[in-house]
mmCIF file of C-alpha atoms and ligand atoms in Angstrom:
data_model
loop_
_atom_site.group_PDB
_atom_site.id
_atom_site.type_symbol
_atom_site.label_atom_id
_atom_site.label_comp_id
_atom_site.label_asym_id
_atom_site.label_seq_id
_atom_site.Cartn_x
_atom_site.Cartn_y
_atom_site.Cartn_z
ATOM 1 C CA UNK A 1269 -6.595 23.298 8.573
ATOM 2 C CA UNK A 1270 -4.866 25.044 11.433
ATOM 3 C CA UNK A 1271 -6.500 22.900 13.939
ATOM 4 C CA UNK A 1272 -5.544 19.555 12.555
ATOM 5 C CA UNK A 1273 -2.167 21.012 11.770
ATOM 6 C CA UNK A 1274 -1.717 21.678 15.448
ATOM 7 C CA UNK A 1275 -3.107 18.334 16.341
ATOM 8 C CA UNK A 1276 -0.853 16.535 13.925
ATOM 9 C CA UNK A 1277 2.124 18.416 15.268
ATOM 10 C CA UNK A 1278 1.135 17.350 18.756
ATOM 11 C CA UNK A 1279 0.857 13.786 17.557
ATOM 12 C CA UNK A 1280 4.160 13.948 15.813
ATOM 13 C CA UNK A 1281 5.866 15.159 18.945
ATOM 14 C CA UNK A 1282 4.116 12.466 20.903
ATOM 15 C CA UNK A 1283 5.172 9.912 18.350
ATOM 16 C CA UNK A 1284 8.783 10.905 18.656
ATOM 17 C CA UNK A 1285 8.844 12.241 15.087
ATOM 18 C CA UNK A 1286 12.198 10.820 14.112
ATOM 19 C CA UNK A 1287 11.663 7.303 15.289
ATOM 20 C CA UNK A 1288 9.984 6.132 12.068
ATOM 21 C CA UNK A 1289 10.541 2.606 13.266
ATOM 22 C CA UNK A 1290 7.160 1.272 14.136
ATOM 23 C CA UNK A 1291 7.151 2.479 17.706
ATOM 24 C CA UNK A 1292 4.429 4.956 16.988
ATOM 25 C CA UNK A 1293 1.540 2.667 17.619
ATOM 26 C CA UNK A 1294 0.825 3.744 21.156
ATOM 27 C CA UNK A 1295 1.054 7.398 20.251
ATOM 28 C CA UNK A 1296 -1.228 6.879 17.291
ATOM 29 C CA UNK A 1297 -3.927 5.467 19.451
ATOM 30 C CA UNK A 1298 -3.635 8.521 21.604
ATOM 31 C CA UNK A 1299 -5.347 11.017 19.363
ATOM 32 C CA UNK A 1300 -7.059 12.421 22.417
ATOM 33 C CA UNK A 1301 -3.805 13.104 24.242
ATOM 34 C CA UNK A 1302 -2.757 15.041 21.148
ATOM 35 C CA UNK A 1303 -5.930 17.028 21.552
ATOM 36 C CA UNK A 1304 -4.908 18.027 25.026
ATOM 37 C CA UNK A 1305 -2.033 20.054 23.633
ATOM 38 C CA UNK A 1306 -4.376 22.080 21.423
ATOM 39 C CA UNK A 1307 -5.816 23.953 24.372
ATOM 40 C CA UNK A 1308 -6.937 26.933 22.328
ATOM 41 C CA UNK A 1309 -8.952 24.808 19.927
ATOM 42 C CA UNK A 1310 -12.726 24.731 20.322
ATOM 43 C CA UNK A 1311 -13.869 21.365 21.562
ATOM 44 C CA UNK A 1312 -15.454 18.636 19.475
ATOM 45 C CA UNK A 1313 -15.139 20.328 16.104
ATOM 46 C CA UNK A 1314 -14.777 17.605 13.504
ATOM 47 C CA UNK A 1315 -11.469 17.650 11.678
ATOM 48 C CA UNK A 1316 -11.458 16.450 8.115
ATOM 49 C CA UNK A 1317 -8.671 15.363 5.812
ATOM 50 C CA UNK A 1318 -9.685 15.620 2.162
ATOM 51 C CA UNK A 1319 -8.028 13.307 -0.291
ATOM 52 C CA UNK A 1320 -8.104 13.697 -4.071
ATOM 53 C CA UNK A 1321 -7.872 10.549 -6.170
ATOM 54 C CA UNK A 1322 -8.820 9.206 -9.591
ATOM 55 C CA UNK A 1323 -10.733 6.069 -8.696
ATOM 56 C CA UNK A 1324 -10.262 4.242 -11.990
ATOM 57 C CA UNK A 1325 -7.174 2.365 -10.900
ATOM 58 C CA UNK A 1326 -7.676 -1.084 -9.355
ATOM 59 C CA UNK A 1327 -6.169 -2.205 -6.983
ATOM 60 C CA UNK A 1328 -5.024 1.296 -5.905
ATOM 61 C CA UNK A 1329 -8.394 3.064 -5.964
ATOM 62 C CA UNK A 1330 -11.593 1.895 -7.586
ATOM 63 C CA UNK A 1331 -15.332 1.737 -7.186
ATOM 64 C CA UNK A 1332 -16.890 -1.321 -5.660
ATOM 65 C CA UNK A 1333 -20.375 -2.045 -4.398
ATOM 66 C CA UNK A 1334 -19.969 -2.751 -0.696
ATOM 67 C CA UNK A 1335 -23.110 -3.658 1.259
ATOM 68 C CA UNK A 1336 -25.214 -2.438 -1.648
ATOM 69 C CA UNK A 1337 -23.466 0.925 -1.751
ATOM 70 C CA UNK A 1338 -21.034 2.316 -4.306
ATOM 71 C CA UNK A 1339 -17.774 2.739 -2.385
ATOM 72 C CA UNK A 1340 -14.262 3.820 -3.274
ATOM 73 C CA UNK A 1341 -11.812 1.172 -2.097
ATOM 74 C CA UNK A 1342 -8.200 0.168 -2.739
ATOM 75 C CA UNK A 1343 -4.837 0.159 -1.016
ATOM 76 C CA UNK A 1344 -4.301 3.898 -1.522
ATOM 77 C CA UNK A 1345 -7.593 4.385 0.314
ATOM 78 C CA UNK A 1346 -6.422 2.168 3.173
ATOM 79 C CA UNK A 1347 -3.250 4.249 3.408
ATOM 80 C CA UNK A 1348 -5.302 7.460 3.439
ATOM 81 C CA UNK A 1349 -7.498 6.062 6.205
ATOM 82 C CA UNK A 1350 -4.421 5.269 8.280
ATOM 83 C CA UNK A 1351 -3.099 8.810 7.834
ATOM 84 C CA UNK A 1352 -6.465 10.276 8.836
ATOM 85 C CA UNK A 1353 -6.682 7.952 11.837
ATOM 86 C CA UNK A 1354 -3.190 8.944 12.993
ATOM 87 C CA UNK A 1355 -4.316 12.566 12.828
ATOM 88 C CA UNK A 1356 -7.630 11.952 14.514
ATOM 89 C CA UNK A 1357 -9.337 13.338 11.406
ATOM 90 C CA UNK A 1358 -12.228 12.130 9.301
ATOM 91 C CA UNK A 1359 -11.245 11.154 5.759
ATOM 92 C CA UNK A 1360 -13.172 12.732 2.878
ATOM 93 C CA UNK A 1361 -12.536 11.221 -0.570
ATOM 94 C CA UNK A 1362 -12.967 13.223 -3.779
ATOM 95 C CA UNK A 1363 -12.985 11.249 -7.023
ATOM 96 C CA UNK A 1364 -11.520 13.554 -9.690
ATOM 97 C CA UNK A 1365 -9.935 13.296 -13.152
ATOM 98 C CA UNK A 1366 -6.295 12.270 -12.721
ATOM 99 C CA UNK A 1367 -4.979 15.226 -14.681
ATOM 100 C CA UNK A 1368 -6.761 17.733 -12.420
ATOM 101 C CA UNK A 1369 -5.436 16.364 -9.124
ATOM 102 C CA UNK A 1370 -2.355 18.514 -8.635
ATOM 103 C CA UNK A 1371 -4.237 21.717 -9.431
ATOM 104 C CA UNK A 1372 -6.898 20.772 -6.892
ATOM 105 C CA UNK A 1373 -4.078 20.384 -4.398
ATOM 106 C CA UNK A 1374 -2.435 23.710 -5.182
ATOM 107 C CA UNK A 1375 -5.754 25.516 -4.934
ATOM 108 C CA UNK A 1376 -6.442 23.882 -1.571
ATOM 109 C CA UNK A 1377 -9.601 22.041 -2.618
ATOM 110 C CA UNK A 1378 -7.981 18.824 -1.437
ATOM 111 C CA UNK A 1379 -5.385 18.379 1.333
ATOM 112 C CA UNK A 1380 -3.524 15.487 -0.216
ATOM 113 C CA UNK A 1381 -3.428 13.425 -3.391
ATOM 114 C CA UNK A 1382 -3.069 9.667 -3.164
ATOM 115 C CA UNK A 1383 -3.624 8.216 -6.591
ATOM 116 C CA UNK A 1384 -0.767 5.954 -7.609
ATOM 117 C CA UNK A 1385 1.121 9.199 -8.136
ATOM 118 C CA UNK A 1386 4.661 8.867 -9.489
ATOM 119 C CA UNK A 1387 7.290 11.406 -8.425
ATOM 120 C CA UNK A 1388 8.537 13.497 -11.345
ATOM 121 C CA UNK A 1389 10.644 16.649 -11.402
ATOM 122 C CA UNK A 1390 7.814 18.581 -12.965
ATOM 123 C CA UNK A 1391 5.420 17.574 -10.194
ATOM 124 C CA UNK A 1392 7.996 18.278 -7.515
ATOM 125 C CA UNK A 1393 8.098 21.881 -8.710
ATOM 126 C CA UNK A 1394 4.351 22.256 -8.231
ATOM 127 C CA UNK A 1395 3.671 20.345 -5.024
ATOM 128 C CA UNK A 1396 5.447 18.585 -2.158
ATOM 129 C CA UNK A 1397 5.863 14.833 -2.420
ATOM 130 C CA UNK A 1398 6.166 12.255 0.346
ATOM 131 C CA UNK A 1399 8.638 9.398 0.530
ATOM 132 C CA UNK A 1400 7.963 6.509 -1.876
ATOM 133 C CA UNK A 1401 5.482 4.084 -0.282
ATOM 134 C CA UNK A 1402 5.359 1.388 -2.925
ATOM 135 C CA UNK A 1403 7.437 0.321 -5.876
ATOM 136 C CA UNK A 1404 5.905 0.650 -9.316
ATOM 137 C CA UNK A 1405 6.201 -1.323 -12.533
ATOM 138 C CA UNK A 1406 4.970 -0.500 -16.020
ATOM 139 C CA UNK A 1407 3.220 -2.758 -18.503
ATOM 140 C CA UNK A 1408 2.171 -2.796 -22.142
ATOM 141 C CA UNK A 1409 -1.319 -4.211 -22.748
ATOM 142 C CA UNK A 1410 -2.394 -5.424 -26.200
ATOM 143 C CA UNK A 1411 -5.013 -7.667 -27.817
ATOM 144 C CA UNK A 1412 -4.227 -11.361 -27.390
ATOM 145 C CA UNK A 1413 -3.340 -11.915 -31.049
ATOM 146 C CA UNK A 1414 -0.694 -9.154 -30.905
ATOM 147 C CA UNK A 1415 1.204 -10.468 -27.917
ATOM 148 C CA UNK A 1416 4.310 -11.550 -29.861
ATOM 149 C CA UNK A 1417 4.144 -8.678 -32.310
ATOM 150 C CA UNK A 1418 4.610 -6.137 -29.509
ATOM 151 C CA UNK A 1419 7.098 -7.988 -27.334
ATOM 152 C CA UNK A 1420 9.601 -5.106 -27.179
ATOM 153 C CA UNK A 1421 9.414 -1.323 -26.763
ATOM 154 C CA UNK A 1422 10.976 -0.966 -30.221
ATOM 155 C CA UNK A 1423 8.042 -2.794 -31.749
ATOM 156 C CA UNK A 1424 5.770 0.007 -30.507
ATOM 157 C CA UNK A 1425 7.373 2.575 -32.816
ATOM 158 C CA UNK A 1426 4.791 4.109 -35.132
ATOM 159 C CA UNK A 1427 1.824 2.455 -33.404
ATOM 160 C CA UNK A 1428 -1.318 3.875 -31.844
ATOM 161 C CA UNK A 1429 -0.978 3.969 -28.085
ATOM 162 C CA UNK A 1430 -3.585 4.641 -25.426
ATOM 163 C CA UNK A 1431 -2.609 6.339 -22.153
ATOM 164 C CA UNK A 1432 -4.161 8.266 -19.287
ATOM 165 C CA UNK A 1433 -4.096 12.062 -19.669
ATOM 166 C CA UNK A 1434 -1.491 13.741 -17.501
ATOM 167 C CA UNK A 1435 0.164 10.476 -16.488
ATOM 168 C CA UNK A 1436 3.790 9.413 -16.721
ATOM 169 C CA UNK A 1437 2.584 6.789 -19.196
ATOM 170 C CA UNK A 1438 1.692 9.669 -21.498
ATOM 171 C CA UNK A 1439 5.314 10.828 -21.249
ATOM 172 C CA UNK A 1440 6.591 7.311 -21.911
ATOM 173 C CA UNK A 1441 4.424 7.058 -25.027
ATOM 174 C CA UNK A 1442 5.553 10.500 -26.224
ATOM 175 C CA UNK A 1443 9.098 9.168 -26.138
ATOM 176 C CA UNK A 1444 8.278 6.343 -28.564
ATOM 177 C CA UNK A 1445 9.235 7.268 -32.104
ATOM 178 C CA UNK A 1446 6.282 7.858 -34.407
ATOM 179 C CA UNK A 1447 3.730 6.810 -31.795
ATOM 180 C CA UNK A 1448 0.245 8.296 -32.156
ATOM 181 C CA UNK A 1449 -1.206 8.956 -28.748
ATOM 182 C CA UNK A 1450 -4.776 8.672 -27.593
ATOM 183 C CA UNK A 1451 -4.860 10.328 -24.161
ATOM 184 C CA UNK A 1452 -8.025 9.691 -22.187
ATOM 185 C CA UNK A 1453 -9.346 10.509 -18.747
ATOM 186 C CA UNK A 1454 -9.948 7.016 -17.439
ATOM 187 C CA UNK A 1455 -8.095 3.725 -17.706
ATOM 188 C CA UNK A 1456 -11.363 1.914 -18.516
ATOM 189 C CA UNK A 1457 -11.779 4.147 -21.586
ATOM 190 C CA UNK A 1458 -8.300 3.202 -22.788
ATOM 191 C CA UNK A 1459 -9.148 -0.465 -22.355
ATOM 192 C CA UNK A 1460 -12.283 0.054 -24.476
ATOM 193 C CA UNK A 1461 -10.214 1.684 -27.235
ATOM 194 C CA UNK A 1462 -7.951 -1.336 -27.222
ATOM 195 C CA UNK A 1463 -10.838 -3.796 -27.378
ATOM 196 C CA UNK A 1464 -12.425 -1.946 -30.283
ATOM 197 C CA UNK A 1465 -9.181 -1.798 -32.317
ATOM 198 C CA UNK A 1466 -8.839 1.968 -32.072
ATOM 199 C CA UNK A 1467 -5.426 1.739 -30.452
ATOM 200 C CA UNK A 1468 -2.769 -0.979 -30.800
ATOM 201 C CA UNK A 1469 -1.448 -0.905 -27.271
ATOM 202 C CA UNK A 1470 -1.922 0.727 -23.905
ATOM 203 C CA UNK A 1471 0.764 1.620 -21.369
ATOM 204 C CA UNK A 1472 -0.547 1.094 -17.861
ATOM 205 C CA UNK A 1473 0.940 0.631 -14.383
ATOM 206 C CA UNK A 1474 1.813 -3.073 -13.823
ATOM 207 C CA UNK A 1475 -0.657 -4.033 -11.081
ATOM 208 C CA UNK A 1476 -3.466 -2.082 -12.757
ATOM 209 C CA UNK A 1477 -2.728 -3.765 -16.089
ATOM 210 C CA UNK A 1478 -2.859 -7.142 -14.345
ATOM 211 C CA UNK A 1479 -6.183 -6.339 -12.792
ATOM 212 C CA UNK A 1480 -7.682 -5.296 -16.136
ATOM 213 C CA UNK A 1481 -6.400 -8.266 -18.181
ATOM 214 C CA UNK A 1482 -7.724 -10.599 -15.514
ATOM 215 C CA UNK A 1483 -11.176 -9.097 -15.716
ATOM 216 C CA UNK A 1484 -11.411 -8.147 -19.402
ATOM 217 C CA UNK A 1485 -11.452 -10.807 -22.098
ATOM 218 C CA UNK A 1486 -9.015 -10.839 -24.990
ATOM 219 C CA UNK A 1487 -6.303 -8.596 -23.571
ATOM 220 C CA UNK A 1488 -2.809 -9.577 -22.441
ATOM 221 C CA UNK A 1489 0.384 -8.033 -21.072
ATOM 222 C CA UNK A 1490 3.361 -8.295 -23.438
ATOM 223 C CA UNK A 1491 7.045 -8.704 -22.604
ATOM 224 C CA UNK A 1492 7.770 -5.090 -23.543
ATOM 225 C CA UNK A 1493 9.079 -3.258 -20.482
ATOM 226 C CA UNK A 1494 8.811 0.532 -20.356
ATOM 227 C CA UNK A 1495 11.508 2.011 -18.156
ATOM 228 C CA UNK A 1496 10.922 4.777 -15.652
ATOM 229 C CA UNK A 1497 13.407 6.467 -13.350
ATOM 230 C CA UNK A 1498 12.583 6.521 -9.629
ATOM 231 C CA UNK A 1499 9.601 4.315 -10.175
ATOM 232 C CA UNK A 1500 7.304 4.309 -7.173
ATOM 233 C CA UNK A 1501 4.363 6.067 -5.609
ATOM 234 C CA UNK A 1502 4.210 9.126 -3.427
ATOM 235 C CA UNK A 1503 1.586 11.216 -1.686
ATOM 236 C CA UNK A 1504 1.146 14.752 -3.014
ATOM 237 C CA UNK A 1505 0.731 17.616 -0.549
ATOM 238 C CA UNK A 1506 0.303 21.333 -1.103
ATOM 239 C CA UNK A 1507 3.644 23.096 -1.360
ATOM 240 C CA UNK A 1508 4.803 24.318 2.027
ATOM 241 C CA UNK A 1509 2.395 22.267 4.171
ATOM 242 C CA UNK A 1510 5.285 20.670 6.020
ATOM 243 C CA UNK A 1511 3.187 19.571 9.003
ATOM 244 C CA UNK A 1512 1.005 17.375 6.841
ATOM 245 C CA UNK A 1513 4.013 16.168 4.871
ATOM 246 C CA UNK A 1514 5.698 15.051 8.101
ATOM 247 C CA UNK A 1515 2.527 13.398 9.329
ATOM 248 C CA UNK A 1516 2.172 11.520 6.040
ATOM 249 C CA UNK A 1517 5.796 10.369 6.091
ATOM 250 C CA UNK A 1518 5.461 9.263 9.718
ATOM 251 C CA UNK A 1519 2.365 7.208 8.958
ATOM 252 C CA UNK A 1520 3.931 5.729 5.817
ATOM 253 C CA UNK A 1521 7.012 4.683 7.807
ATOM 254 C CA UNK A 1522 4.816 3.111 10.446
ATOM 255 C CA UNK A 1523 2.741 1.204 7.873
ATOM 256 C CA UNK A 1524 5.864 -0.028 6.103
ATOM 257 C CA UNK A 1525 7.528 -1.193 9.315
ATOM 258 C CA UNK A 1526 4.378 -3.031 10.368
ATOM 259 C CA UNK A 1527 4.081 -4.744 6.970
ATOM 260 C CA UNK A 1528 0.714 -3.063 6.480
ATOM 261 C CA UNK A 1529 1.249 -1.797 2.954
ATOM 262 C CA UNK A 1530 1.822 -5.303 1.557
ATOM 263 C CA UNK A 1531 -1.213 -6.433 3.499
ATOM 264 C CA UNK A 1532 -3.337 -3.646 2.005
ATOM 265 C CA UNK A 1533 -2.079 -4.447 -1.515
ATOM 266 C CA UNK A 1534 -2.981 -8.124 -1.179
ATOM 267 C CA UNK A 1535 -6.434 -7.376 0.215
ATOM 268 C CA UNK A 1536 -7.163 -4.737 -2.427
ATOM 269 C CA UNK A 1537 -6.024 -7.033 -5.238
ATOM 270 C CA UNK A 1538 -8.367 -9.746 -4.017
ATOM 271 C CA UNK A 1539 -11.196 -7.249 -3.783
ATOM 272 C CA UNK A 1540 -10.505 -5.982 -7.301
ATOM 273 C CA UNK A 1541 -10.620 -9.485 -8.767
ATOM 274 C CA UNK A 1542 -13.791 -10.462 -6.983
ATOM 275 C CA UNK A 1543 -17.006 -9.784 -8.817
HETATM 276 N N1 LIG R 371 1.669 6.518 -11.871
HETATM 277 C C1 LIG R 371 1.173 7.254 -12.970
HETATM 278 C C2 LIG R 371 1.411 8.717 -12.803
HETATM 279 O O1 LIG R 371 1.648 9.185 -11.733
HETATM 280 C C3 LIG R 371 -0.307 7.009 -13.244
HETATM 281 C C4 LIG R 371 -1.180 7.230 -12.085
HETATM 282 C C5 LIG R 371 -2.644 7.172 -12.445
HETATM 283 N N2 LIG R 371 -3.458 7.101 -11.278
HETATM 284 C C6 LIG R 371 -4.802 6.900 -11.272
HETATM 285 N N3 LIG R 371 -5.399 6.786 -10.132
HETATM 286 N N4 LIG R 371 -5.441 6.790 -12.399
HETATM 287 O O2 LIG R 371 1.355 9.437 -13.753
#
């Protein structure tokens, strides 16, 4: 921890910290010059950056067989790789239940959480959150025959709704009068509940909902539009780890200014839709 902290600080200084305007490229390629500042560090000790994520969320993070091997891919993963590369660290990915992620962070078992995480006040009290790196939208998924029946949020009153445990969608559903919630660990389990008539609707992040309805027969997105304040995604970091927080924000600013995030989203969406 200390070591990459020092390294990242060195990199940040080299990168001109406040520039945040895409001029960091040269500095980022200079991981070794960052190393030179950490004179007291033992040589050639591998630095790792451990990321916690719930890889059930295409196109953000999901499992895919790549070259015959089960691999976690997605645009959150590409962002994590860029952060690790800027730090000169090796990325380690831990696939964990979404609802456990922030505890894993607080206890130091992971260094950062990138998992389509929405910023909420409650989360902000527990952990530090980066700047928003991508805008979010919410969607209501139902069986094809129910598309018109559930065209508004009002129509969801008193229905059975599937959501991911610990997610903001769970909070949205709790706010719907008379709704009976089924909170489950994985999005794919919610989709199964919907297919087998055990819930009437599911509230899922827009791009994830799109990916599932494209790949699962008989499900559609309705016109109902759940509203969320400050909708977007952030990286979670252990409270007080300001060096990593600054590194993450610097990399996010670089990726945004270079148009990389949109590029990652497009590539990940194509990957998610490809069998
Ligand atoms: N954006 C929502 C939240 O922060 C859901 C995120 C779920 N992420 C996942 N990888 N399953 O609560």
